[in-house]
Amino acid sequence: MMAAWLDIVNENGSWTLIDTNRLGELVNGMPFPQRQYPDLIYFAGGIGRIRALRSILSQNNVTRKGPAGLVRLHLNHKAVQTDSPLLIAESGWDSTQRTGDTTGLRHATANHRKYAISDAGSTCSTRLIQEEVKRQIVLPWTRVLCLFVQSISDVKAAQRLLGRRHRDLRIADQAVRPPLRVIIVLTKSIEDEARDLLNNGDLRCIIERERNHNSRFAFTIQPFRHNRIRATPGLAA
């Protein structure tokens, strides 16, 4: 089954968000969809993200060829019988080469939903649109955010993702901020410059701001180890 969930495409100078209905398919395919409440984990990064996905989703071919879009979505089948099945969204830092590739899928017209992205003219860069979709569509629902960093560009990408606040979820007229745990996962070959920037750069200020804004916000930095990733609260089956 195709894992692509969200995608963006530029049509005649206007940006469009594509929802492939991957989320609906996974939820409706759960044993008791009316009584289960899935948790969403979001993995962002490069090679460390792929290794972590392979460790957790051993039954899934997470690197299968085919349309990838901007954000993919997987179901952890080990926890599918529980009250809170685990959904894992994942994306690279820069998905420019793969965005828009879901439009050629068979039955795409019938199953996909399209939404115009307001205030996103032709002058907006692809990277900016990507980051805003991740921030405003994926992050508000995320329980655990794992950022896999290895280079200076990775740290800067993490800063951009967290640098602007995402929207609040709303129930009736009340804003709701679910608990969010951010884990920065350091790959084994992390560059010294990236480690220095991580410890002393703007990301620390961003984290402190979030802590002050949301009392249910938690943050940790840890080296990449398969057993640690699997033992992360919300990931353990």
XYZ file of C-alpha atoms in Angstrom:
237
model
C 0.000 0.000 0.000
C 1.194 3.483 -0.836
C 2.516 5.312 2.231
C 2.232 8.865 0.846
C -0.143 10.947 2.971
C 0.347 14.667 2.263
C 1.759 16.269 -0.842
C 2.014 19.704 -2.423
C 1.919 20.680 -6.071
C 2.362 23.972 -7.883
C -0.269 24.356 -10.578
C -0.124 27.485 -12.728
C 1.662 29.435 -10.005
C -0.724 28.423 -7.204
C 0.119 25.925 -4.470
C -2.246 23.062 -3.660
C -2.193 20.658 -0.707
C -3.061 17.068 -1.572
C -4.471 14.652 1.015
C -4.262 11.095 -0.349
C -6.682 9.765 2.321
C -3.895 7.592 3.722
C -4.913 8.546 7.270
C -8.534 7.559 6.692
C -7.526 4.238 5.148
C -5.267 3.329 8.078
C -7.819 4.320 10.728
C -10.697 2.532 9.002
C -8.514 -0.568 8.664
C -7.945 -0.811 12.426
C -9.735 -3.632 14.282
C -12.001 -1.295 16.285
C -11.850 2.151 14.666
C -14.821 3.475 16.634
C -13.179 2.687 19.974
C -9.481 3.236 19.288
C -7.636 6.543 19.682
C -4.384 6.561 17.677
C -1.291 8.487 18.764
C 0.777 10.283 16.135
C 4.576 10.198 16.193
C 6.455 12.341 13.668
C 9.976 11.490 12.438
C 11.842 14.214 10.528
C 15.383 13.909 9.222
C 17.699 11.928 6.994
C 19.398 8.547 7.237
C 18.804 8.252 10.986
C 15.073 8.522 10.363
C 15.162 5.616 7.908
C 17.140 3.430 10.321
C 14.720 4.173 13.139
C 11.728 3.367 10.940
C 13.257 0.054 9.928
C 13.861 -0.758 13.584
C 10.304 0.021 14.672
C 8.362 -1.013 11.573
C 10.109 -4.287 10.857
C 7.018 -5.594 9.044
C 6.815 -2.576 6.732
C 8.931 -1.860 3.683
C 9.515 1.790 4.538
C 11.854 2.325 1.592
C 9.586 0.837 -1.074
C 9.731 2.538 -4.442
C 6.794 4.637 -5.523
C 5.255 8.059 -4.969
C 6.373 9.523 -1.656
C 4.892 12.998 -1.592
C 5.847 15.345 1.219
C 4.826 13.299 4.292
C 4.368 9.534 4.569
C 2.236 7.729 7.155
C 2.729 4.231 8.583
C 0.857 2.062 11.078
C 2.779 0.134 13.733
C 1.074 -3.241 13.439
C 2.574 -4.442 16.731
C 0.245 -2.083 18.610
C -2.770 -2.242 16.312
C -4.887 -4.199 18.832
C -4.358 -1.673 21.643
C -6.581 1.239 22.663
C -4.020 3.672 21.227
C -2.527 2.332 17.991
C 0.611 4.090 16.822
C 0.718 6.086 13.599
C 4.132 7.289 12.438
C 4.379 10.225 10.053
C 7.776 10.795 8.466
C 9.516 13.106 6.046
C 12.976 14.241 5.036
C 14.272 17.723 5.648
C 14.076 18.569 1.959
C 11.548 16.708 -0.175
C 11.707 19.033 -3.186
C 12.495 16.292 -5.694
C 9.597 14.084 -4.591
C 6.756 16.514 -3.967
C 3.988 16.381 -6.526
C 4.648 12.759 -7.479
C 1.331 11.516 -6.044
C -0.668 13.260 -8.779
C 0.145 10.520 -11.275
C -1.232 7.721 -9.125
C -4.067 5.610 -10.398
C -7.453 6.695 -8.959
C -5.802 9.848 -7.617
C -8.651 12.030 -8.868
C -11.301 9.965 -7.078
C -9.539 9.434 -3.748
C -7.395 12.511 -3.251
C -8.625 15.724 -1.706
C -7.137 19.022 -2.808
C -6.986 22.266 -0.858
C -5.747 25.608 -2.113
C -2.964 26.977 0.089
C -3.919 30.582 0.780
C -1.326 33.370 0.782
C 1.115 31.133 -1.079
C 1.810 32.810 -4.383
C 4.431 31.971 -6.944
C 7.033 33.917 -4.952
C 6.908 31.439 -2.044
C 9.699 28.887 -2.191
C 8.976 25.168 -2.219
C 10.892 24.773 1.043
C 8.788 27.424 2.769
C 5.542 25.765 1.683
C 6.842 22.360 2.796
C 7.753 23.638 6.242
C 4.429 25.402 6.700
C 2.439 22.274 5.797
C 4.447 20.195 8.279
C 4.082 22.863 10.955
C 0.373 23.606 10.566
C -1.024 20.223 9.471
C 1.182 17.580 11.125
C 2.624 19.154 14.300
C -0.700 20.127 15.971
C -1.640 16.430 16.153
C 1.818 15.128 17.058
C 2.474 13.534 20.451
C 6.201 12.803 19.984
C 8.411 14.653 17.490
C 11.758 12.986 16.719
C 14.271 15.173 14.877
C 17.252 13.263 13.459
C 20.246 15.579 13.050
C 23.723 15.004 11.673
C 24.844 18.229 9.988
C 24.595 21.988 10.400
C 21.885 22.058 7.725
C 19.898 19.493 9.755
C 20.076 21.651 12.887
C 18.992 24.709 10.918
C 16.091 22.751 9.417
C 14.996 21.751 12.927
C 15.217 25.399 13.984
C 13.005 26.453 11.090
C 10.433 23.756 11.838
C 10.134 24.785 15.488
C 10.934 28.455 15.014
C 7.360 29.513 14.319
C 4.486 28.320 16.445
C 2.036 25.911 14.895
C -1.681 26.468 15.168
C -3.644 25.345 18.216
C -6.298 22.672 17.926
C -9.746 23.908 18.878
C -12.699 22.210 20.552
C -15.681 24.521 20.147
C -14.196 27.947 20.935
C -11.403 26.723 23.195
C -7.803 26.274 22.078
C -6.260 22.948 23.077
C -2.520 22.228 23.216
C -1.933 18.479 23.558
C 1.264 17.348 25.298
C 4.241 17.348 22.940
C 7.590 15.688 23.503
C 10.445 16.744 21.227
C 13.410 14.384 20.958
C 16.510 15.466 19.056
C 18.275 12.281 18.016
C 22.004 12.655 17.312
C 23.330 10.308 14.648
C 26.627 8.577 15.362
C 28.508 10.636 12.778
C 27.166 14.039 13.826
C 29.505 16.856 12.823
C 31.251 18.778 15.628
C 30.004 22.081 14.202
C 26.446 20.779 14.252
C 26.796 19.688 17.876
C 28.094 23.153 18.834
C 25.236 24.854 17.005
C 22.762 22.536 18.693
C 24.103 23.358 22.146
C 24.627 27.081 21.689
C 22.422 28.204 18.803
C 18.914 29.537 18.357
C 17.308 26.139 18.844
C 17.878 26.354 22.606
C 16.019 29.674 22.712
C 13.175 28.183 20.694
C 12.901 25.249 23.104
C 12.817 27.548 26.133
C 10.123 29.651 24.512
C 7.987 26.564 23.933
C 8.480 25.446 27.523
C 7.244 28.816 28.753
C 4.290 28.770 26.374
C 3.162 25.180 26.958
C 3.523 23.527 30.358
C 2.941 20.134 28.695
C 5.986 20.494 26.440
C 8.979 18.180 27.048
C 12.399 18.121 25.388
C 15.376 15.749 25.370
C 18.555 15.161 23.350
C 19.818 11.611 22.965
C 22.265 9.656 20.794
C 20.778 7.346 18.206
C 20.425 3.776 19.435
C 17.851 1.303 18.149
C 16.893 0.122 21.631
C 16.415 3.693 22.874
C 14.188 4.583 19.944
C 12.026 1.520 20.521
C 11.796 2.296 24.248
C 10.609 5.874 23.717
C 7.217 6.424 25.418
C 4.568 6.056 22.763
C 6.787 3.872 20.562
C 7.036 0.795 22.727
C 4.561 -1.868 21.702
